Every structure is written in C-alpha cells, then in structure tokens.
Coordinates of C-alpha atoms and ligand atoms in Angstrom, one line a residue:
X245 CA -14.5 -54.9 145.1
X246 CA -11.3 -52.3 145.3
X247 CA -8.6 -53.1 143.0
X248 CA -6.1 -52.1 145.4
X249 CA -6.7 -54.9 148.0
X250 CA -7.9 -57.5 145.4
X251 CA -5.9 -60.9 144.8
X252 CA -5.4 -60.2 141.4
X253 CA -1.9 -60.9 139.9
X254 CA -1.6 -60.4 136.5
X255 CA 1.3 -61.1 134.3
X256 CA 2.7 -59.3 131.5
X257 CA 4.0 -62.7 129.8
X258 CA 2.4 -66.2 130.1
X259 CA 4.2 -69.0 131.4
X260 CA 6.3 -70.7 128.4
X261 CA 4.1 -74.0 128.7
X262 CA 0.9 -72.3 128.3
X263 CA -0.2 -74.0 125.1
X264 CA -3.6 -72.3 124.2
X265 CA -5.0 -68.7 124.0
X266 CA -7.1 -69.6 126.9
X267 CA -4.5 -71.1 129.1
X268 CA -2.5 -68.0 128.6
X269 CA -4.8 -65.3 129.3
X270 CA -6.1 -67.3 132.3
X271 CA -2.5 -66.9 133.7
X272 CA -1.9 -63.6 132.6
X273 CA -5.6 -62.4 134.0
X274 CA -4.9 -64.1 137.5
X275 CA -7.4 -66.6 136.9
X276 CA -5.6 -69.7 137.3
X277 CA -2.0 -70.8 138.2
X278 CA -0.5 -74.1 137.8
X279 CA 0.7 -76.3 140.6
X280 CA 2.2 -79.0 138.6
X281 CA 0.8 -80.9 135.2
X282 CA -2.7 -81.0 135.2
X283 CA -3.4 -79.6 138.7
X284 CA -4.5 -75.8 139.1
X285 CA -5.1 -73.4 141.6
X286 CA -8.4 -71.0 141.1
X287 CA -7.7 -67.5 142.3
X288 CA -10.5 -65.1 143.4
X289 CA -10.8 -63.6 140.0
X290 CA -10.9 -66.8 138.2
X291 CA -13.6 -68.5 140.8
X292 CA -15.9 -65.7 140.3
X293 CA -16.5 -66.6 136.9
X294 CA -16.5 -70.4 137.4
X295 CA -19.4 -69.7 140.3
X296 CA -21.1 -67.5 137.9
X297 CA -21.0 -70.7 135.4
X298 CA -22.0 -73.0 138.3
X299 CA -25.0 -70.4 139.2
X300 CA -26.5 -70.7 135.6
X301 CA -25.9 -74.6 135.4
X302 CA -28.0 -75.0 138.8
X303 CA -30.8 -72.7 137.9
X304 CA -31.3 -74.7 134.9
X305 CA -31.1 -78.2 136.7
X306 CA -33.7 -77.0 139.5
X307 CA -35.8 -75.6 136.4
X308 CA -35.9 -79.3 135.4
X309 CA -36.6 -80.7 138.9
X310 CA -32.9 -81.4 139.7
X311 CA -32.1 -81.6 143.3
X312 CA -28.8 -80.7 144.2
X313 CA -26.7 -83.6 146.2
X314 CA -22.9 -83.7 147.3
X315 CA -21.2 -87.0 146.6
X316 CA -17.6 -88.0 148.3
X317 CA -14.9 -87.9 145.8
X318 CA -13.3 -91.0 147.1
X319 CA -15.2 -94.1 146.2
X320 CA -14.7 -97.7 147.6
X321 CA -13.3 -100.6 145.1
X322 CA -16.7 -102.6 145.8
X323 CA -18.8 -100.3 144.0
X324 CA -17.0 -99.9 141.2
X325 CA -16.4 -104.0 140.8
X326 CA -20.2 -104.2 140.8
X327 CA -20.3 -102.7 137.3
X328 CA -16.8 -104.1 136.3
X329 CA -15.5 -100.9 135.6
X330 CA -12.8 -101.2 138.5
X331 CA -10.9 -103.2 135.7
X332 CA -12.3 -101.5 132.6
X333 CA -11.7 -98.1 133.2
X334 CA -7.9 -98.0 132.7
X335 CA -5.2 -95.7 134.2
X336 CA -7.4 -92.5 134.0
X337 CA -9.0 -94.2 137.2
X338 CA -6.5 -93.4 140.4
X339 CA -6.7 -96.2 142.3
X340 CA -5.0 -96.3 146.1
X341 CA -5.5 -97.8 149.3
X342 CA -6.3 -96.5 152.9
X343 CA -4.4 -97.3 156.2
X344 CA -6.1 -100.3 156.5
X345 CA -5.3 -101.5 153.2
X346 CA -8.7 -101.2 151.4
X347 CA -8.8 -99.9 148.1
X348 CA -10.6 -96.9 146.7
X349 CA -10.6 -94.5 143.8
X350 CA -10.8 -91.0 143.2
X351 CA -13.9 -90.2 141.2
X352 CA -13.8 -89.4 137.5
X353 CA -17.4 -89.5 137.6
X354 CA -20.1 -91.1 139.8
X355 CA -22.8 -93.2 138.5
X356 CA -21.9 -96.4 140.8
X357 CA -22.1 -94.2 144.0
X358 CA -25.2 -92.8 143.1
X359 CA -26.7 -95.9 141.8
X360 CA -26.0 -97.2 145.1
X361 CA -27.6 -94.3 146.9
X362 CA -30.7 -94.7 145.1
X363 CA -31.4 -98.3 145.1
X364 CA -30.9 -98.2 148.9
X365 CA -33.5 -95.3 149.3
X366 CA -36.2 -95.7 146.3
X367 CA -38.0 -98.8 146.0
X368 CA -41.5 -98.0 144.6
X369 CA -42.4 -96.3 140.9
X370 CA -44.1 -94.0 143.1
X371 CA -40.8 -92.0 144.3
X372 CA -39.8 -92.0 140.3
X373 CA -38.6 -90.3 138.8
X374 CA -35.7 -88.5 140.5
X375 CA -32.8 -86.3 139.2
X376 CA -30.0 -85.8 141.3
X377 CA -27.0 -83.5 140.4
X378 CA -23.7 -82.3 142.1
X379 CA -20.8 -79.8 141.8
X380 CA -17.6 -81.2 142.5
X381 CA -14.0 -82.3 141.8
X382 CA -13.2 -85.0 139.4
X383 CA -10.1 -86.7 139.0
X384 CA -8.9 -88.3 135.8
X385 CA -5.2 -89.2 135.5
X386 CA -5.2 -88.0 131.8
X387 CA -2.5 -89.5 129.9
X388 CA -1.3 -86.0 128.7
X389 CA -3.2 -83.3 130.6
X390 CA -2.9 -80.1 128.1
X391 CA -4.7 -76.8 127.3
X392 CA -4.9 -75.7 131.0
X393 CA -8.0 -76.6 132.9
X394 CA -9.4 -77.8 129.7
X395 CA -7.9 -81.0 129.9
X396 CA -6.5 -81.1 133.4
X397 CA -6.4 -83.7 135.7
X398 CA -8.4 -82.5 138.6
X399 CA -11.4 -80.5 137.3
X400 CA -15.0 -79.1 138.4
X401 CA -17.9 -81.0 137.0
X402 CA -21.7 -80.9 137.3
X403 CA -22.9 -84.5 137.1
X404 CA -26.1 -85.1 137.6
X405 CA -28.3 -88.5 137.1
X406 CA -31.7 -89.3 136.4
X407 CA -33.7 -92.5 137.4
X408 CA -37.1 -93.4 135.7
X409 CA -39.7 -96.2 136.1
X410 CA -39.9 -96.6 131.7
X411 CA -38.3 -95.9 128.6
X412 CA -41.0 -93.4 127.8
X413 CA -40.3 -91.5 130.9
X414 CA -36.6 -91.5 130.6
X415 CA -36.9 -90.4 126.9
X416 CA -38.9 -87.3 127.8
X417 CA -36.7 -86.3 130.5
X418 CA -33.6 -86.5 128.2
X419 CA -35.4 -84.0 125.7
X420 CA -35.9 -81.9 128.7
X421 CA -32.2 -82.2 129.8
X422 CA -31.3 -81.4 126.1
X423 CA -33.1 -78.2 126.4
X424 CA -31.7 -77.2 129.5
X425 CA -28.1 -77.7 128.3
X426 CA -29.1 -75.6 125.4
X427 CA -30.2 -73.1 127.5
X428 CA -27.2 -73.0 129.8
X429 CA -24.8 -72.6 127.2
X430 CA -26.8 -70.1 125.5
X431 CA -26.9 -68.0 129.1
X432 CA -23.0 -68.7 129.4
X433 CA -22.9 -66.8 126.0
X434 CA -21.3 -69.4 123.9
X435 CA -21.4 -70.2 120.3
X436 CA -22.1 -74.0 120.4
X437 CA -23.3 -77.0 118.9
X438 CA -25.0 -80.1 120.1
X439 CA -24.0 -83.0 118.1
X440 CA -24.2 -87.1 118.1
X441 CA -21.6 -88.6 120.2
X442 CA -19.5 -91.8 121.1
X443 CA -20.7 -92.9 124.8
X444 CA -17.2 -94.2 125.7
X445 CA -16.0 -95.2 129.3
X446 CA -19.7 -93.9 130.8
X447 CA -21.4 -96.5 128.2
X448 CA -25.4 -96.4 127.7
X449 CA -27.3 -96.6 124.3
X450 CA -26.7 -93.0 122.6
X451 CA -25.3 -89.5 123.9
X452 CA -25.0 -86.0 122.9
X453 CA -22.1 -83.7 123.3
X454 CA -22.3 -79.9 123.5
X455 CA -19.5 -78.6 121.8
X456 CA -18.2 -74.9 121.9
X457 CA -17.1 -74.0 118.5
X458 CA -13.4 -73.2 118.5
X459 CA -10.8 -73.7 115.9
X460 CA -8.1 -74.9 119.0
X461 CA -11.0 -77.4 119.9
X462 CA -10.1 -81.1 120.4
X463 CA -12.8 -82.8 118.6
X464 CA -13.6 -82.9 115.0
X465 CA -17.5 -82.2 114.4
X466 CA -19.3 -83.7 110.9
X467 CA -22.1 -81.5 110.2
X468 CA -24.7 -80.9 107.3
X469 CA -27.3 -78.2 106.5
X470 CA -30.2 -80.6 107.4
X471 CA -29.4 -80.5 111.0
X472 CA -27.3 -83.7 111.4
X473 CA -24.2 -83.0 113.2
X474 CA -21.7 -85.5 115.1
X475 CA -18.4 -86.1 116.6
X476 CA -16.8 -87.5 113.5
X477 CA -15.7 -90.0 115.5
X478 CA -19.2 -91.1 115.7
X479 CA -20.6 -89.6 112.2
X480 CA -22.4 -92.2 110.2
X481 CA -21.5 -91.8 106.5
X482 CA -23.7 -92.5 103.3
X483 CA -22.6 -95.1 101.3
X484 CA -20.2 -93.2 98.7
X485 CA -21.5 -92.9 95.0
X486 CA -18.9 -94.9 92.9
X487 CA -16.9 -93.7 90.4
X488 CA -17.3 -95.1 86.8
X489 CA -15.8 -98.4 87.0
X490 CA -12.5 -98.9 85.3
X491 CA -11.8 -102.1 83.5
X492 CA -10.0 -104.5 85.2
X493 CA -6.1 -105.1 85.1
X494 CA -4.4 -108.3 85.5
X495 CA -3.1 -108.5 89.2
X496 CA 0.4 -107.9 89.4
X497 CA 3.1 -108.3 92.2
X498 CA 5.5 -105.4 92.7
X499 CA 8.8 -105.4 94.9
X500 CA 8.5 -102.9 97.6
X501 CA 11.3 -103.4 99.8
X502 CA 11.7 -101.2 103.2
X503 CA 8.3 -99.8 102.3
X504 CA 5.1 -100.6 104.1
X505 CA 3.2 -97.7 104.9
X506 CA 0.6 -96.2 102.7
X507 CA 2.2 -93.1 102.2
X508 CA 5.6 -94.9 101.5
X509 CA 4.1 -97.4 99.0
X510 CA 2.1 -94.7 97.4
X511 CA 5.3 -92.5 97.2
X512 CA 7.4 -95.7 95.5
X513 CA 4.7 -96.6 93.2
X514 CA 3.2 -92.9 92.3
X515 CA 0.0 -93.8 93.1
X516 CA -3.0 -92.0 94.8
X517 CA -3.8 -92.9 98.7
X518 CA -7.6 -93.6 97.6
X519 CA -6.3 -96.4 95.4
X520 CA -5.2 -98.3 98.7
X521 CA -6.7 -101.1 100.6
X522 CA -5.8 -100.9 104.3
X523 CA -5.3 -104.1 105.9
X524 CA -5.8 -103.9 109.6
X525 CA -6.0 -106.8 112.2
X526 CA -8.0 -106.9 115.3
X527 CA -8.8 -109.4 118.2
X528 CA -12.3 -109.2 118.9
X529 CA -13.6 -110.9 121.9
X530 CA -10.6 -113.1 121.3
X531 CA -11.6 -113.6 117.5
X532 CA -9.2 -112.5 114.4
X533 CA -10.9 -109.7 112.8
X534 CA -9.8 -108.3 109.4
X535 CA -11.0 -104.8 108.3
X536 CA -10.4 -103.0 105.1
X537 CA -10.3 -99.4 104.8
X538 CA -9.3 -97.2 101.7
X539 CA -5.8 -95.6 102.1
X540 CA -7.3 -92.2 102.7
X541 CA -9.3 -93.1 105.2
X542 CA -8.9 -94.0 108.9
X543 CA -10.7 -97.3 110.8
X544 CA -13.4 -96.2 113.2
X545 CA -12.6 -98.7 116.2
X546 CA -16.2 -97.5 117.8
X547 CA -18.0 -98.5 114.6
X548 CA -15.9 -102.0 114.2
X549 CA -16.9 -102.8 117.6
X550 CA -20.7 -101.6 117.5
X551 CA -20.9 -103.8 114.2
X552 CA -19.4 -106.8 115.7
X553 CA -21.3 -106.1 118.9
X554 CA -17.8 -107.1 120.9
X555 CA -17.0 -106.4 124.5
X556 CA -13.4 -106.0 123.7
X557 CA -11.7 -105.0 120.6
X558 CA -8.0 -104.8 120.5
X559 CA -5.4 -104.4 117.7
X560 CA -3.7 -107.7 116.8
X561 CA -0.3 -107.8 118.1
X562 CA 2.6 -108.1 115.9
X563 CA 2.7 -111.9 116.5
X564 CA -1.0 -112.3 115.9
X565 CA -0.7 -110.3 112.7
X566 CA 2.1 -112.3 111.3
X567 CA -0.1 -115.7 112.2
X568 CA -2.7 -114.5 110.1
X569 CA -1.3 -112.9 107.2
X570 CA 1.7 -115.0 107.2
X571 CA 3.6 -112.4 106.6
X572 CA 5.7 -109.6 108.5
X573 CA 3.9 -106.2 109.7
X574 CA 3.3 -104.0 106.7
X575 CA 2.7 -106.2 104.0
X576 CA -0.8 -107.8 104.5
X577 CA -3.4 -107.6 102.1
X578 CA -7.1 -109.0 101.5
X579 CA -5.9 -111.4 98.8
X580 CA -5.9 -114.8 100.2
X581 CA -6.9 -113.8 103.5
X582 CA -10.2 -115.1 102.9
X583 CA -10.7 -118.3 105.4
X584 CA -8.3 -117.4 107.7
X585 CA -10.1 -114.7 109.3
X586 CA -13.0 -112.9 109.2
X587 CA -12.9 -109.9 106.3
X588 CA -15.0 -106.8 106.6
X589 CA -14.8 -104.0 104.3
X590 CA -15.8 -100.6 104.8
X591 CA -18.2 -99.2 102.4
X592 CA -15.8 -96.8 100.5
X593 CA -13.7 -100.1 99.7
X594 CA -16.2 -100.2 97.2
X595 CA -15.3 -97.8 94.9
X596 CA -11.8 -98.6 94.7
X597 CA -10.9 -100.6 91.3
X598 CA -7.7 -101.8 90.6
X599 CA -6.4 -101.1 94.0
X600 CA -3.1 -101.5 95.8
X601 CA -2.4 -103.5 98.9
X602 CA 0.0 -105.9 100.6
X603 CA 1.0 -109.0 98.9
X604 CA 1.2 -110.9 102.4
X605 CA 4.8 -111.8 101.5
X606 CA 7.6 -109.5 102.9
X607 CA 8.6 -106.8 100.5
X608 CA 6.0 -107.2 98.3
X609 CA 2.7 -105.5 97.4
X610 CA 0.0 -106.2 94.9
X611 CA -1.5 -103.9 92.2
X612 CA -4.7 -103.7 90.4
X613 CA -6.9 -105.8 93.1
X614 CA -10.1 -105.8 92.1
X615 CA -13.1 -107.3 94.5
X616 CA -15.0 -110.4 93.6
X617 CA -12.2 -111.4 91.5
X618 CA -9.4 -111.1 93.9
X619 CA -11.0 -111.2 97.4
X620 CA -14.6 -111.1 98.8
X621 CA -15.2 -109.5 102.3
X622 CA -18.2 -111.2 104.2
X623 CA -19.8 -107.8 104.6
X624 CA -19.3 -103.9 103.3
X625 CA -19.9 -101.7 106.5
X626 CA -19.6 -98.2 107.4
X627 CA -16.2 -98.6 109.2
X628 CA -14.2 -95.2 108.9
X629 CA -13.8 -91.9 110.6
X630 CA -15.9 -89.3 108.7
X631 CA -13.8 -87.2 106.6
X632 CA -14.0 -84.5 104.1
X633 CA -15.6 -86.3 101.0
X634 CA -18.2 -88.2 103.1
X635 CA -21.8 -87.5 103.1
X636 CA -24.5 -87.2 105.1
X637 CA -26.4 -90.2 106.3
X638 CA -29.6 -88.3 106.3
X639 CA -29.6 -86.4 103.1
X640 CA -26.8 -87.3 101.3
X641 CA -25.2 -84.0 101.0
X642 CA -21.4 -83.6 101.2
X643 CA -20.6 -83.0 105.3
X644 CA -19.0 -79.8 106.3
X645 CA -16.4 -80.0 109.0
X646 CA -15.3 -77.8 112.0
X647 CA -14.0 -77.9 115.5
X648 CA -15.4 -77.9 119.0
X649 CA -14.7 -77.9 122.8
X650 CA -16.7 -80.8 124.5
X651 CA -18.1 -78.9 127.3
X652 CA -21.3 -81.1 128.2
X653 CA -22.2 -84.8 127.5
X654 CA -25.7 -86.1 128.0
X655 CA -25.8 -90.1 127.7
X656 CA -29.4 -92.3 127.8
X657 CA -27.7 -94.8 129.9
X658 CA -30.6 -97.3 129.9
X659 CA -30.3 -100.2 132.4
X660 CA -26.4 -100.5 132.3
X661 CA -25.7 -99.6 135.9
X662 CA -28.9 -100.6 137.4
X663 CA -28.7 -103.8 135.9
X664 CA -25.2 -104.5 137.0
X665 CA -25.8 -103.2 140.4
X666 CA -29.2 -104.7 141.0
X667 CA -30.8 -101.4 141.6
X668 CA -34.5 -102.0 141.1
X669 CA -38.0 -100.8 142.3
X670 CA -41.3 -102.3 142.5
X671 CA -43.6 -101.1 139.6
X672 CA -47.7 -101.2 139.8
X673 CA -47.8 -104.6 139.8
X674 CA -45.2 -105.3 142.2
X675 CA -43.1 -106.6 139.8
X676 CA -38.9 -105.9 140.3
X677 CA -37.6 -103.8 137.5
X678 CA -34.2 -102.0 137.0
X679 CA -34.0 -98.1 136.7
X680 CA -34.0 -96.7 133.5
X681 CA -31.2 -94.1 134.0
X682 CA -29.6 -91.1 132.1
X683 CA -26.5 -89.1 133.1
X684 CA -25.7 -85.6 132.4
X685 CA -22.3 -84.0 132.4
X686 CA -20.7 -80.4 132.4
X687 CA -17.2 -79.2 132.6
X688 CA -18.0 -76.2 134.7
X689 CA -14.0 -75.4 134.5
X690 CA -13.9 -76.4 131.3
X691 CA -16.7 -73.9 130.2
X692 CA -14.9 -70.9 131.6
X693 CA -11.9 -71.8 129.5
X694 CA -14.0 -72.4 126.3
X695 CA -15.5 -68.9 127.1
X696 CA -12.3 -67.4 126.7
X697 CA -10.8 -69.4 123.9
X698 CA -14.1 -68.0 122.1
X699 CA -14.1 -64.3 123.5
X700 CA -10.4 -62.9 123.3
X701 CA -8.5 -60.2 121.1
X702 CA -4.9 -59.4 121.1
X703 CA -5.4 -57.4 124.4
X704 CA -6.9 -60.0 126.7
X705 CA -10.4 -61.7 127.3
X706 CA -13.8 -60.4 126.0
X707 CA -16.0 -62.1 128.7
X708 CA -19.7 -62.7 127.9
X709 CA -21.4 -60.7 130.6
X710 CA -23.2 -63.6 132.4
X711 CA -20.0 -65.1 133.4
X712 CA -17.8 -62.4 133.6
X713 CA -16.2 -61.9 137.2
X714 CA -17.1 -58.3 137.6
X715 CA -19.7 -56.8 134.5
X716 CA -18.1 -53.4 135.1
X717 CA -14.6 -51.8 135.7
X718 CA -15.0 -48.4 137.2
X719 CA -11.7 -46.4 136.3
X720 CA -11.1 -42.8 138.0
X721 CA -8.2 -41.2 136.7
X722 CA -6.6 -38.6 138.7
X723 CA -8.3 -40.0 141.5
X724 CA -7.2 -37.6 144.1
X725 CA -9.3 -35.0 143.0
X726 CA -12.1 -34.6 145.5
X727 CA -15.0 -34.1 142.6
X728 CA -13.9 -37.4 141.0
X729 CA -13.5 -39.2 144.2
X730 CA -16.8 -38.5 145.2
X731 CA -18.5 -39.2 142.0
X732 CA -16.8 -42.5 141.8
X733 CA -17.8 -43.6 145.1
X734 CA -21.5 -42.6 144.1
X735 CA -21.3 -44.6 141.5
X736 CA -19.8 -47.5 142.8
X737 CA -22.4 -47.6 145.5
X738 CA -25.2 -47.4 143.1
X739 CA -24.0 -49.9 141.0
X740 CA -24.0 -52.4 143.7
X741 CA -27.4 -51.1 144.8
X742 CA -28.7 -52.6 141.6
X743 CA -26.8 -55.7 142.1
X744 CA -24.1 -54.8 139.4
X745 CA -20.6 -56.5 140.2
X746 CA -18.2 -53.4 140.0
X747 CA -14.1 -53.8 140.1
X748 CA -13.3 -50.3 141.3
X749 CA -9.7 -49.6 139.9
X750 CA -8.4 -47.3 142.9
X751 CA -5.0 -48.0 142.4
X752 CA -2.9 -44.8 141.8
X753 CA -1.7 -45.8 138.3
X754 CA -1.6 -43.8 135.1
X755 CA -4.8 -44.1 132.9
X756 CA -2.8 -46.2 130.5
X757 CA -1.9 -49.0 133.0
X758 CA -5.4 -49.1 134.1
X759 CA -6.9 -49.3 130.5
X760 CA -4.4 -52.0 129.6
X761 CA -5.2 -54.1 132.7
X762 CA -8.8 -53.5 131.9
X763 CA -8.6 -54.9 128.8
X764 CA -6.3 -57.8 129.9
X765 CA -9.0 -59.2 132.3
X766 CA -11.8 -58.4 130.1
X767 CA -14.8 -56.7 132.2
X768 CA -17.4 -56.2 129.5
X769 CA -18.1 -52.5 130.6
X770 CA -15.9 -50.0 131.7
X771 CA -16.7 -46.4 133.0
X772 CA -13.8 -43.6 133.3
X773 CA -14.3 -40.8 135.5
X774 CA -11.5 -38.0 135.1
X775 CA -11.7 -34.2 135.3
X776 CA -12.6 -33.9 131.6
X777 CA -15.8 -36.1 132.1
X778 CA -16.9 -34.5 135.4
X779 CA -16.4 -31.0 133.7
X780 CA -19.3 -32.3 131.8
X781 CA -21.1 -34.0 134.7
X782 CA -20.8 -37.0 132.5
X783 CA -18.5 -40.4 132.5
X784 CA -17.1 -42.4 129.6
X785 CA -18.6 -45.8 129.0
X786 CA -17.0 -48.4 126.6
X787 CA -18.0 -51.9 126.1
X788 CA -14.9 -54.5 125.9
X789 CA -16.1 -55.8 122.9
X790 CA -16.2 -52.8 121.1
X791 CA -13.8 -49.5 120.2
X792 CA -16.8 -47.0 120.7
X793 CA -16.9 -44.4 123.6
X794 CA -20.0 -43.4 124.9
X795 CA -20.5 -39.9 127.1
X796 CA -23.3 -41.0 129.7
X797 CA -24.6 -38.1 132.3
X798 CA -23.3 -38.9 135.7
X799 CA -26.2 -38.9 137.6
X800 CA -28.3 -41.3 134.7
X801 CA -25.3 -43.8 134.6
X802 CA -26.5 -46.7 137.2
X803 CA -29.9 -47.1 135.6
X804 CA -28.4 -46.6 132.2
X805 CA -26.0 -49.4 132.7
X806 CA -28.2 -51.4 134.5
X807 CA -30.5 -51.5 131.4
X808 CA -27.7 -52.0 129.0
X809 CA -26.6 -54.8 130.9
X810 CA -30.1 -56.5 131.1
X811 CA -29.7 -56.3 127.3
X812 CA -26.2 -58.0 127.0
X813 CA -27.7 -60.8 129.0
X814 CA -30.6 -61.4 126.9
Ligands
ATP230 P1 -13.3 -85.8 126.7 O1 -13.5 -86.7 125.4 O2 -12.8 -84.6 126.5 O3 -11.9 -86.7 127.3 P2 -15.2 -87.0 128.2 O4 -16.2 -87.8 127.1 O5 -14.2 -88.1 128.8 O6 -14.4 -86.1 127.7 P3 -17.3 -87.0 130.0 O7 -16.9 -88.1 130.8 O8 -18.2 -86.9 129.2 O9 -16.1 -86.1 129.3 O10 -17.3 -85.9 131.0 C1 -18.4 -84.6 131.2 C2 -17.5 -83.4 130.9 O11 -16.6 -83.2 131.9 C3 -16.9 -83.3 129.9 O12 -18.3 -82.7 128.7 C4 -16.3 -82.2 129.8 O13 -16.6 -81.1 129.9 C5 -15.8 -82.3 131.2 N1 -14.1 -83.0 131.1 C6 -13.9 -84.5 131.1 N2 -12.6 -84.5 131.2 C7 -12.3 -83.4 131.4 C8 -10.6 -83.0 131.8 N3 -9.8 -83.9 131.8 N4 -10.7 -81.6 132.4 C9 -11.4 -80.8 132.1 N5 -12.8 -81.2 132.0 C10 -13.2 -82.1 131.8
MG231 MG1 -12.2 -88.2 128.7

C-alpha cells in the first residue's frame, strides 16, 4: 500500500473526550472515528488489524472443528420470550417494532437463534457434537459506553456455540475451546490470564474470562501463586484466620446524629472500618434477607444469590428496610433483628469482636457488639467481594490483585437454553434429551484496543507483529533520487512477494515527519532507504519496539525481514 493514496487520517491531538490511551491512539493513528456515544467507524487501517485478529480466531476455531455461520443481528421477540430473556435482559437489549408492529431486538448475543436453528435441524445423537460460530456485529445499549471500542454499544464479536449429547463430551470440548482461546491470545501477542468468572446475563454453570493484563482494565483479578485466578467479583475467599479474641465489653448505645455511612460513623467514633458490621437488606424472590459484612468489605450479590439459590435478588426499598429494621435507612444493625428476617453473615464477620453497627434506632449506633451474646446469624458464609487481605480458597496464601480487560468469555451452559427452548435430540435408545451446550465469545474489536492498551509508548502504538495492519513500513528519504526510487520499488515488490504487508511512505515529506508518523501508527519494522544507506548498498532496519538501528545489505533485505518476522510471530 502506498501511503500517498491511503485513507489514513492521523491527528496530532486526540479528541478531548478520548478516555484511555488506546482510544486516543486509535483516533490519532487513524484506526477509528467516533460517530456518537458508543458508535464508531473503523477506517481501513483499523479494519486491517481487526481482520488480522478475526483470521487468527477463525483459524483456531476451525482447528477445533468449528464451522462458520452467519446469523442475523435482528432477532424476533418470540425466541427471546422462550428463554425468558426478553424480560430479564434489561435495558442493554435494544427492542423495537417493525412496520407491522412485530417486536424485535438487536442481538447482544445469539443463544436463542442458534438453539432454534439446531433444534430444527439436528435430531439424532449421530449428528452431534456440532460447533458453530460466527463473526458479526453485536449491539448492547450499554448504560455508560466508554473506553472507545472497548465498551461501545455496537461492537464486533466472535460468538460460538457447541451442542453435545452428554456432559462428558461437553466438558472435553470446553477444555479444547479453552486451549484454543489460549492459542488465540498468545498468537495475538497479548499478555493475558484466564480467570474464573461470573456467568452474568448469559448464565450457565461455570465460565472463564480471558483477561488482557492492563492497569486501565475495568476488571479486578484476584490470583494466587498456586494457579488460582478469578475475577474478584467471583473469587472465593478462604475463611479468615481469627485475630486473638478481645474480652467482651458491655454493649453501649452511642448518639450518632447525621452519621449513617460507615465512613461517617468511623470518623465520629474514631474507629477502624474493620470494626463495623454493615447491615444490608435484600428481597430474595420476594423474601426479606439481611446480610452482614465487615465494614471494610463489599457484599458480593452474586455470592449471596448463589448461596440462597434465588432467581431474583433486589436491594430492599427504603420502605422495606424501614419495615424490617424499624428505623430510617442507615441506622440498622444486627442486634434484635433475629426473627424479623433471615440473617446471613459473611465469614469475615467472625473476626469482629466488640463491633459497631446501627442500633435500629434513628441517630443511634451500638458499640461492643459480639456475636452469640448480641446477635446470632442463621449461617456464616462467604459473601464479600475478594479484597486485599483475603486468602486463596485452594491454598490459603494471601491473594494478589491486578487489573485486566476481558477480551473473551467461555461458558459451560449445560441445558439452560435447550431446556427452556425444548431443543432435544434422540439418543441411541430413542430417548429425547436436551442438548448440552457451551458458548464462547471473543470481543474482536475489544482485542484490538486491548493490544494497543498493552503496546504503546509516548510516541504511539507498538503493534504485536501478528495483528499489525502492516508488518513493514518502507521509508525512502530523498525519494526523487532515481537510485533510491529503484531500490525502494524493488524492495516493495520483493517483500510483498514473500507475503509481507508493506506500507510504503511515498509522500514527499521530510524524514522527521515520516519517522514520527511511523512511530505513531506503530508498524513493527521500519526500513529506511536514503542516499547514505544506498552508498553502502544497504538499508536501515529498526524495530518499533527498540531504539537499535541495523544496516542490512539491500539484496538480502527481503529474506532477512521474512526470517525476522517469522521469529517475531513465534
Ligand atoms: P463485560 O463484563 O465487559 O460487560 P460481558 O460479560 O457482558 O462483558 P460477554 O457477554 O461475555 O461480555 O461477551 C463476550 C465478549 O464480548 C466479551 O468478552 C468482550 O470481549 C466483548 N464485549 C462485551 N461487551 C462489549 C462492549 N460493550 N464493547 C465491546 N466489546 C464487548
Ligand atoms: Mg456486559
């Protein structure tokens, strides 16, 4: 590709609303443009990277017998009603009507449509397993689109769905898909970590997220040297080792006017947050539940829901809270609540002696609360979001934490969709059985942004060679010189003959401008041809990721670059 005619509009300054390094660089380097909140155009340079990621994903999906399909993005309401997700999905699902008033949604994911396809076409265990996948646009009306294409409303996803006759086959395939995902992200040149995850709106029995490690990631990962790693919203915590017990002090009521948050009361009473018992009210399938967590912890609603086995968990309204606790919001505590609602306490609450909590009375808190004497939860269970100080559930070592960008998600769905949609096959004994399913997503557009989030410096992008829009940037200096012109043209042809993608900067710009642009757009290898190099029958080679300059004989250059790229792609 010759740069003089390439649609690559670069910017000196990123738009002021660009909120991450990758968003800034993707706009400055001419990969994307913003149409409006959460909607982007992909320009030729960006699309080349996207297509490179897509191809890697496609190859790895095909390697585990994936067969590519293309499903519609507009889905009819009736299929989504069969699984109940038409009502459950919430506002991320964009629903609309056609001219005949029939209702549809824009696909955020495609379990319903694919399950419908398979139930119509597959009837026997002999036709199983089958693994179908597609690339395509997904739409989610995200409440707060941000981070450019990392959390956009419209994005490009690979979604795959597998159908199996039994659990064992589904599990074996899950392992294969997991390995394929590891291959994909390795080949994309990313530093990543698979972690145990919540199943969210897609559901199912268990799942893994693939996290690209980056400080700016939205997710927090709790991990341990033993190999355990989980999204901190999922991570289980080992029971905390109890501190030495303190002698019980007498219960004491203290006046705390206008102080109802842990922070406010802690300040007022000059006490540590760890001394507090946070008392939280929920309605689980319509029944009141009170959950206690330590003041420095956050309640993990997923853990609470899983423990209760409830379908719907909602924070109690102020009215419900007041009815249960008999006091205004902010002044509830465990003492005297037994009997009014089921009381569950987090394991770490066991470490609180002489604790502080609301007195179930306006403007009052209680000091020196001790369990058994003052309150008695129905059970102590792991209920809080893993936090520093927590320990690994497998080996009890303290967790370490890092941040990540979720680029892929694999789910073992089991029969969640096949059961509700009556998607069945006949087994060898002619018994009708629901398909066992798995589903496997990759945010292809998010992968491109995540790669840039991980690969950049003050001058611009540093692409992994495997997904870079071009592998080589060829820069002639004083390009009117016929000797240089001839050498460059020969190189340009020679490299392309070896299937190397080359961007030739044939603009009549100064060397400084060309180098600056090359750094901004981040092509892995830069080859400069100038009168100085031609004098020595050579070219100057530089990797984007290093400062080192290397002289290579002109006639050996294409082969040298070919070998080097092969090494870089390993
Ligand atoms: P998140 O927790 O980030 O919202 P999710 O759990 O909703 O993600 P999945 O439903 O598992 O995501 O979707 C599969 C993949 O699609 C994700 O791993 C991610 O890479 C990508 N993805 C999800 N939402 C978006 C979005 N709004 N913009 C870009 N990519 C997205
Ligand atoms: Mg989401």
